[in-house]
Amino acid sequence: SQELEQSPQSLIVQEGKNLTINCTSSKTLYGLYWYKQKYGEGLIFLMMLQKGGEEKSHEKITAKLDEKKQQSSLHITASQPSHAGIYLCGARPINAGGTSYGKLTFGQGTILTVHP
Amino acid sequence: DADVTQTPRNRITKTGKRIMLECSQTKGHDRMYWYRQDPGLGLRLIYYSFDVKDINKGEISDGYSVSRQAQAKFSLSLESAIPNQTALYFCATSDRESQPQHFGDGTRLSIL
């Protein structure tokens, strides 16, 4: 089965610092999705990556998918307290026939704290 | 109004009780999902449905059942609740296979 490992599990930074969260898969990723969750609330979709080498940015957040499509990184530039929360990566696994089941497997999440 | 609405938002109940969590959506999506979230374990899929007549088990379906009453409604039931089902439950919807899932705000369920 698809397994996603996120690192680090938690991260504490000072406001203004840059940071990176990684998501590593045991299998090739058909699609990689990044979500943000504030404590006790729902998940907010951030970005979707599908092609090897793809990179997307939204405001100060950049996500990349490596060429082999087994690792993704989420980079936040000049972090702010509003970036605090739990970041989760989700992926669609590929079956033996080369297609996706259409359901997501999630990493365990990275808890980000940003001190003002 | 939220596109994906879960009710109730919080529920405290006792072991052995039957509980139903409801999810409704206004996004017009065919695909709906139920997940549970536990600290340190991320989200785990309980059941999913790709249309009204389609129900599929996820990785942790034991102790749960679902009903897809209409395209817009997908309910999750715990027939006889037990304490280790205490968790945060999320409903999600998606359009096509490649599109991201959209989540409700969750139901915090505590079983004493």
mmCIF file of C-alpha atoms in Angstrom:
data_model
loop_
_atom_site.group_PDB
_atom_site.id
_atom_site.type_symbol
_atom_site.label_atom_id
_atom_site.label_comp_id
_atom_site.label_asym_id
_atom_site.label_seq_id
_atom_site.Cartn_x
_atom_site.Cartn_y
_atom_site.Cartn_z
ATOM 1 C CA SER A 1 0.000 0.000 0.000
ATOM 2 C CA GLN A 2 1.025 3.581 -0.489
ATOM 3 C CA GLU A 3 2.862 5.103 2.462
ATOM 4 C CA LEU A 4 3.692 8.741 2.862
ATOM 5 C CA GLU A 5 6.270 9.928 5.362
ATOM 6 C CA GLN A 6 6.414 13.587 6.317
ATOM 7 C CA SER A 7 9.380 15.288 7.922
ATOM 8 C CA PRO A 8 9.799 16.909 10.250
ATOM 9 C CA GLN A 9 6.860 15.905 12.443
ATOM 10 C CA SER A 10 6.906 19.316 14.051
ATOM 11 C CA LEU A 11 8.698 22.588 13.413
ATOM 12 C CA ILE A 12 9.059 25.768 15.448
ATOM 13 C CA VAL A 13 10.414 28.851 13.714
ATOM 14 C CA GLN A 14 10.726 32.584 14.322
ATOM 15 C CA GLU A 15 8.630 34.867 12.191
ATOM 16 C CA GLY A 16 10.473 35.800 9.014
ATOM 17 C CA LYS A 17 12.425 32.544 8.717
ATOM 18 C CA ASN A 18 12.228 30.212 5.752
ATOM 19 C CA LEU A 19 11.273 26.567 6.225
ATOM 20 C CA THR A 20 10.793 23.342 4.282
ATOM 21 C CA ILE A 21 8.514 20.372 4.871
ATOM 22 C CA ASN A 22 9.116 17.113 3.025
ATOM 23 C CA CYS A 23 6.811 14.335 1.925
ATOM 24 C CA THR A 24 8.344 11.050 0.762
ATOM 25 C CA SER A 25 6.496 8.194 -0.860
ATOM 26 C CA SER A 26 7.302 4.498 -0.938
ATOM 27 C CA LYS A 27 5.827 4.333 -4.460
ATOM 28 C CA THR A 28 5.535 6.529 -7.517
ATOM 29 C CA LEU A 29 3.008 9.282 -7.019
ATOM 30 C CA TYR A 30 0.195 9.733 -9.478
ATOM 31 C CA GLY A 31 -0.792 13.053 -7.911
ATOM 32 C CA LEU A 32 0.438 14.904 -4.841
ATOM 33 C CA TYR A 33 -1.761 17.302 -2.870
ATOM 34 C CA TRP A 34 -0.784 19.689 -0.094
ATOM 35 C CA TYR A 35 -3.308 20.757 2.527
ATOM 36 C CA LYS A 36 -3.188 23.047 5.545
ATOM 37 C CA GLN A 37 -5.238 22.485 8.673
ATOM 38 C CA LYS A 38 -5.732 24.836 11.574
ATOM 39 C CA TYR A 39 -6.105 23.016 14.861
ATOM 40 C CA GLY A 40 -9.501 21.319 15.109
ATOM 41 C CA GLU A 41 -10.675 22.637 11.758
ATOM 42 C CA GLY A 42 -11.052 21.319 8.248
ATOM 43 C CA LEU A 43 -8.367 20.920 5.613
ATOM 44 C CA ILE A 44 -7.730 23.727 3.178
ATOM 45 C CA PHE A 45 -6.398 22.729 -0.231
ATOM 46 C CA LEU A 46 -3.121 24.476 -1.108
ATOM 47 C CA MET A 47 -1.653 22.954 -4.252
ATOM 48 C CA MET A 48 -1.681 19.932 -6.524
ATOM 49 C CA LEU A 49 1.347 18.513 -8.355
ATOM 50 C CA GLN A 50 1.172 15.858 -11.015
ATOM 51 C CA LYS A 51 4.220 15.990 -13.264
ATOM 52 C CA GLY A 52 7.777 15.087 -12.407
ATOM 53 C CA GLY A 53 9.764 18.255 -11.785
ATOM 54 C CA GLU A 54 6.635 20.366 -11.398
ATOM 55 C CA GLU A 55 6.745 23.427 -9.179
ATOM 56 C CA LYS A 56 3.886 25.661 -8.085
ATOM 57 C CA SER A 57 3.727 28.770 -5.951
ATOM 58 C CA HIS A 58 0.996 30.613 -4.130
ATOM 59 C CA GLU A 59 1.906 33.755 -2.252
ATOM 60 C CA LYS A 60 4.892 32.726 -0.101
ATOM 61 C CA ILE A 61 4.414 28.971 -0.406
ATOM 62 C CA THR A 62 6.165 26.894 -3.074
ATOM 63 C CA ALA A 63 5.655 23.184 -3.637
ATOM 64 C CA LYS A 64 7.815 20.929 -5.789
ATOM 65 C CA LEU A 65 7.577 17.350 -6.995
ATOM 66 C CA ASP A 66 10.849 15.620 -7.864
ATOM 67 C CA GLU A 67 11.540 14.063 -11.261
ATOM 68 C CA LYS A 68 11.014 10.532 -9.986
ATOM 69 C CA LYS A 69 7.669 11.559 -8.494
ATOM 70 C CA GLN A 70 8.441 10.057 -5.097
ATOM 71 C CA GLN A 71 9.222 13.127 -3.053
ATOM 72 C CA SER A 72 7.625 16.518 -2.647
ATOM 73 C CA SER A 73 8.699 19.554 -0.661
ATOM 74 C CA LEU A 74 6.731 22.529 0.616
ATOM 75 C CA HIS A 75 8.757 25.684 1.172
ATOM 76 C CA ILE A 76 7.536 28.760 3.023
ATOM 77 C CA THR A 77 9.469 31.981 2.560
ATOM 78 C CA ALA A 78 9.512 34.625 5.288
ATOM 79 C CA SER A 79 7.101 32.766 7.545
ATOM 80 C CA GLN A 80 4.316 34.580 9.380
ATOM 81 C CA PRO A 81 2.136 33.562 12.343
ATOM 82 C CA SER A 82 -0.710 33.036 9.859
ATOM 83 C CA HIS A 83 1.271 30.139 8.370
ATOM 84 C CA ALA A 84 0.991 28.172 11.610
ATOM 85 C CA GLY A 85 -1.006 24.961 11.490
ATOM 86 C CA ILE A 86 -0.720 21.364 10.371
ATOM 87 C CA TYR A 87 0.483 20.665 6.855
ATOM 88 C CA LEU A 88 -0.530 17.378 5.272
ATOM 89 C CA CYS A 89 0.473 15.797 2.015
ATOM 90 C CA GLY A 90 -1.895 13.430 0.263
ATOM 91 C CA ALA A 91 -1.271 11.219 -2.740
ATOM 92 C CA ARG A 92 -3.116 9.019 -5.156
ATOM 93 C CA PRO A 93 -1.482 5.617 -5.450
ATOM 94 C CA ILE A 94 -0.969 3.863 -8.764
ATOM 95 C CA ASN A 95 -2.147 0.294 -9.074
ATOM 96 C CA ALA A 96 -0.471 -2.499 -11.021
ATOM 97 C CA GLY A 97 -2.378 -1.496 -14.140
ATOM 98 C CA GLY A 98 -0.864 1.962 -14.037
ATOM 99 C CA THR A 99 -4.030 3.781 -13.054
ATOM 100 C CA SER A 100 -5.091 5.485 -9.880
ATOM 101 C CA TYR A 101 -7.775 4.316 -7.481
ATOM 102 C CA GLY A 102 -8.949 7.902 -7.090
ATOM 103 C CA LYS A 103 -8.670 7.957 -3.313
ATOM 104 C CA LEU A 104 -6.027 9.659 -1.258
ATOM 105 C CA THR A 105 -3.500 8.393 1.250
ATOM 106 C CA PHE A 106 -2.187 11.002 3.689
ATOM 107 C CA GLY A 107 1.048 11.562 5.538
ATOM 108 C CA GLN A 108 0.893 11.957 9.300
ATOM 109 C CA GLY A 109 1.174 15.738 9.132
ATOM 110 C CA THR A 110 3.735 18.367 10.138
ATOM 111 C CA ILE A 111 2.840 20.763 12.939
ATOM 112 C CA LEU A 112 4.209 24.240 12.243
ATOM 113 C CA THR A 113 4.494 26.882 14.954
ATOM 114 C CA VAL A 114 5.614 30.395 14.051
ATOM 115 C CA HIS A 115 6.675 32.654 16.913
ATOM 116 C CA PRO A 116 6.173 36.395 16.395
ATOM 117 C CA ASP B 1 -22.530 28.844 3.490
ATOM 118 C CA ALA B 2 -19.954 26.061 3.482
ATOM 119 C CA ASP B 3 -19.745 23.860 0.389
ATOM 120 C CA VAL B 4 -19.295 20.717 2.514
ATOM 121 C CA THR B 5 -21.314 20.711 5.733
ATOM 122 C CA GLN B 6 -20.902 18.224 8.531
ATOM 123 C CA THR B 7 -23.323 17.767 11.415
ATOM 124 C CA PRO B 8 -22.962 17.680 14.325
ATOM 125 C CA ARG B 9 -19.698 19.572 14.846
ATOM 126 C CA ASN B 10 -19.181 18.042 18.261
ATOM 127 C CA ARG B 11 -20.680 14.996 19.919
ATOM 128 C CA ILE B 12 -20.089 13.285 23.231
ATOM 129 C CA THR B 13 -21.731 9.937 23.762
ATOM 130 C CA LYS B 14 -21.435 6.702 25.683
ATOM 131 C CA THR B 15 -20.069 3.299 24.756
ATOM 132 C CA GLY B 16 -22.621 1.125 22.969
ATOM 133 C CA LYS B 17 -24.692 3.961 21.553
ATOM 134 C CA ARG B 18 -25.554 4.211 17.860
ATOM 135 C CA ILE B 19 -24.302 7.407 16.267
ATOM 136 C CA MET B 20 -24.822 8.964 12.873
ATOM 137 C CA LEU B 21 -22.653 11.673 11.392
ATOM 138 C CA GLU B 22 -24.037 13.497 8.412
ATOM 139 C CA CYS B 23 -22.424 15.198 5.464
ATOM 140 C CA SER B 24 -24.054 17.285 2.772
ATOM 141 C CA GLN B 25 -22.470 19.151 -0.117
ATOM 142 C CA THR B 26 -23.493 21.829 -2.561
ATOM 143 C CA LYS B 27 -20.522 21.372 -4.908
ATOM 144 C CA GLY B 28 -22.312 18.917 -7.203
ATOM 145 C CA HIS B 29 -19.506 16.365 -6.844
ATOM 146 C CA ASP B 30 -20.145 12.681 -7.417
ATOM 147 C CA ARG B 31 -17.378 11.407 -5.152
ATOM 148 C CA MET B 32 -17.648 11.532 -1.385
ATOM 149 C CA TYR B 33 -15.372 10.225 1.362
ATOM 150 C CA TRP B 34 -15.263 9.709 5.121
ATOM 151 C CA TYR B 35 -11.957 9.947 7.009
ATOM 152 C CA ARG B 36 -10.948 9.888 10.636
ATOM 153 C CA GLN B 37 -8.011 11.797 12.046
ATOM 154 C CA ASP B 38 -6.049 10.721 15.092
ATOM 155 C CA PRO B 39 -3.003 12.546 16.498
ATOM 156 C CA GLY B 40 0.186 11.417 14.766
ATOM 157 C CA LEU B 41 -1.656 9.208 12.276
ATOM 158 C CA GLY B 42 -2.818 11.688 9.667
ATOM 159 C CA LEU B 43 -6.114 10.954 7.953
ATOM 160 C CA ARG B 44 -7.304 7.423 7.330
ATOM 161 C CA LEU B 45 -10.023 6.519 4.866
ATOM 162 C CA ILE B 46 -13.099 4.797 6.291
ATOM 163 C CA TYR B 47 -15.484 4.576 3.316
ATOM 164 C CA TYR B 48 -15.867 6.211 -0.056
ATOM 165 C CA SER B 49 -18.533 6.471 -2.729
ATOM 166 C CA PHE B 50 -18.101 7.406 -6.386
ATOM 167 C CA ASP B 51 -21.819 7.781 -7.035
ATOM 168 C CA VAL B 52 -25.165 7.108 -5.376
ATOM 169 C CA LYS B 53 -25.106 3.349 -6.032
ATOM 170 C CA ASP B 54 -21.450 2.877 -5.227
ATOM 171 C CA ILE B 55 -20.061 2.172 -1.721
ATOM 172 C CA ASN B 56 -16.497 1.048 -1.049
ATOM 173 C CA LYS B 57 -14.588 0.176 2.094
ATOM 174 C CA GLY B 58 -11.489 2.121 2.962
ATOM 175 C CA GLU B 59 -8.572 1.014 5.097
ATOM 176 C CA ILE B 60 -10.414 1.135 8.455
ATOM 177 C CA SER B 61 -14.086 0.292 7.797
ATOM 178 C CA ASP B 62 -14.634 -2.174 10.666
ATOM 179 C CA GLY B 63 -17.195 -0.850 13.137
ATOM 180 C CA TYR B 64 -18.567 1.700 10.650
ATOM 181 C CA SER B 65 -21.251 1.752 7.969
ATOM 182 C CA VAL B 66 -22.315 4.395 5.461
ATOM 183 C CA SER B 67 -25.316 5.411 3.430
ATOM 184 C CA ARG B 68 -25.330 7.512 0.266
ATOM 185 C CA GLN B 69 -28.862 8.819 0.311
ATOM 186 C CA ALA B 70 -28.418 11.166 -2.631
ATOM 187 C CA GLN B 71 -25.626 12.698 -4.644
ATOM 188 C CA ALA B 72 -25.347 15.452 -2.064
ATOM 189 C CA LYS B 73 -25.608 13.376 1.124
ATOM 190 C CA PHE B 74 -23.292 10.783 2.653
ATOM 191 C CA SER B 75 -23.761 9.641 6.236
ATOM 192 C CA LEU B 76 -21.478 7.645 8.499
ATOM 193 C CA SER B 77 -22.839 5.412 11.267
ATOM 194 C CA LEU B 78 -21.234 3.812 14.270
ATOM 195 C CA GLU B 79 -23.569 0.958 15.157
ATOM 196 C CA SER B 80 -22.214 0.430 18.670
ATOM 197 C CA ALA B 81 -19.686 3.077 19.578
ATOM 198 C CA ILE B 82 -16.505 2.168 21.456
ATOM 199 C CA PRO B 83 -13.936 4.498 23.079
ATOM 200 C CA ASN B 84 -11.222 3.906 20.460
ATOM 201 C CA GLN B 85 -13.539 5.466 17.879
ATOM 202 C CA THR B 86 -12.975 8.795 19.600
ATOM 203 C CA ALA B 87 -11.496 10.967 16.855
ATOM 204 C CA LEU B 88 -12.010 13.880 14.499
ATOM 205 C CA TYR B 89 -14.097 12.786 11.512
ATOM 206 C CA PHE B 90 -13.990 14.469 8.115
ATOM 207 C CA CYS B 91 -16.174 14.262 5.078
ATOM 208 C CA ALA B 92 -14.706 15.192 1.706
ATOM 209 C CA THR B 93 -15.884 15.469 -1.871
ATOM 210 C CA SER B 94 -14.205 15.521 -5.251
ATOM 211 C CA ASP B 95 -15.177 15.987 -8.855
ATOM 212 C CA ARG B 96 -12.966 13.881 -11.071
ATOM 213 C CA GLU B 97 -10.249 11.461 -10.114
ATOM 214 C CA SER B 98 -7.471 13.945 -10.669
ATOM 215 C CA GLN B 99 -9.049 16.832 -8.819
ATOM 216 C CA PRO B 100 -8.345 17.711 -5.170
ATOM 217 C CA GLN B 101 -10.728 16.727 -2.435
ATOM 218 C CA HIS B 102 -12.650 19.399 -0.554
ATOM 219 C CA PHE B 103 -13.176 18.892 3.141
ATOM 220 C CA GLY B 104 -15.834 19.787 5.667
ATOM 221 C CA ASP B 105 -14.937 21.357 9.012
ATOM 222 C CA GLY B 106 -15.043 18.009 10.798
ATOM 223 C CA THR B 107 -16.992 16.376 13.613
ATOM 224 C CA ARG B 108 -15.234 15.939 16.922
ATOM 225 C CA LEU B 109 -16.557 12.712 18.424
ATOM 226 C CA SER B 110 -15.855 11.604 21.985
ATOM 227 C CA ILE B 111 -16.997 8.233 23.250
ATOM 228 C CA LEU B 112 -16.911 7.715 26.986
#
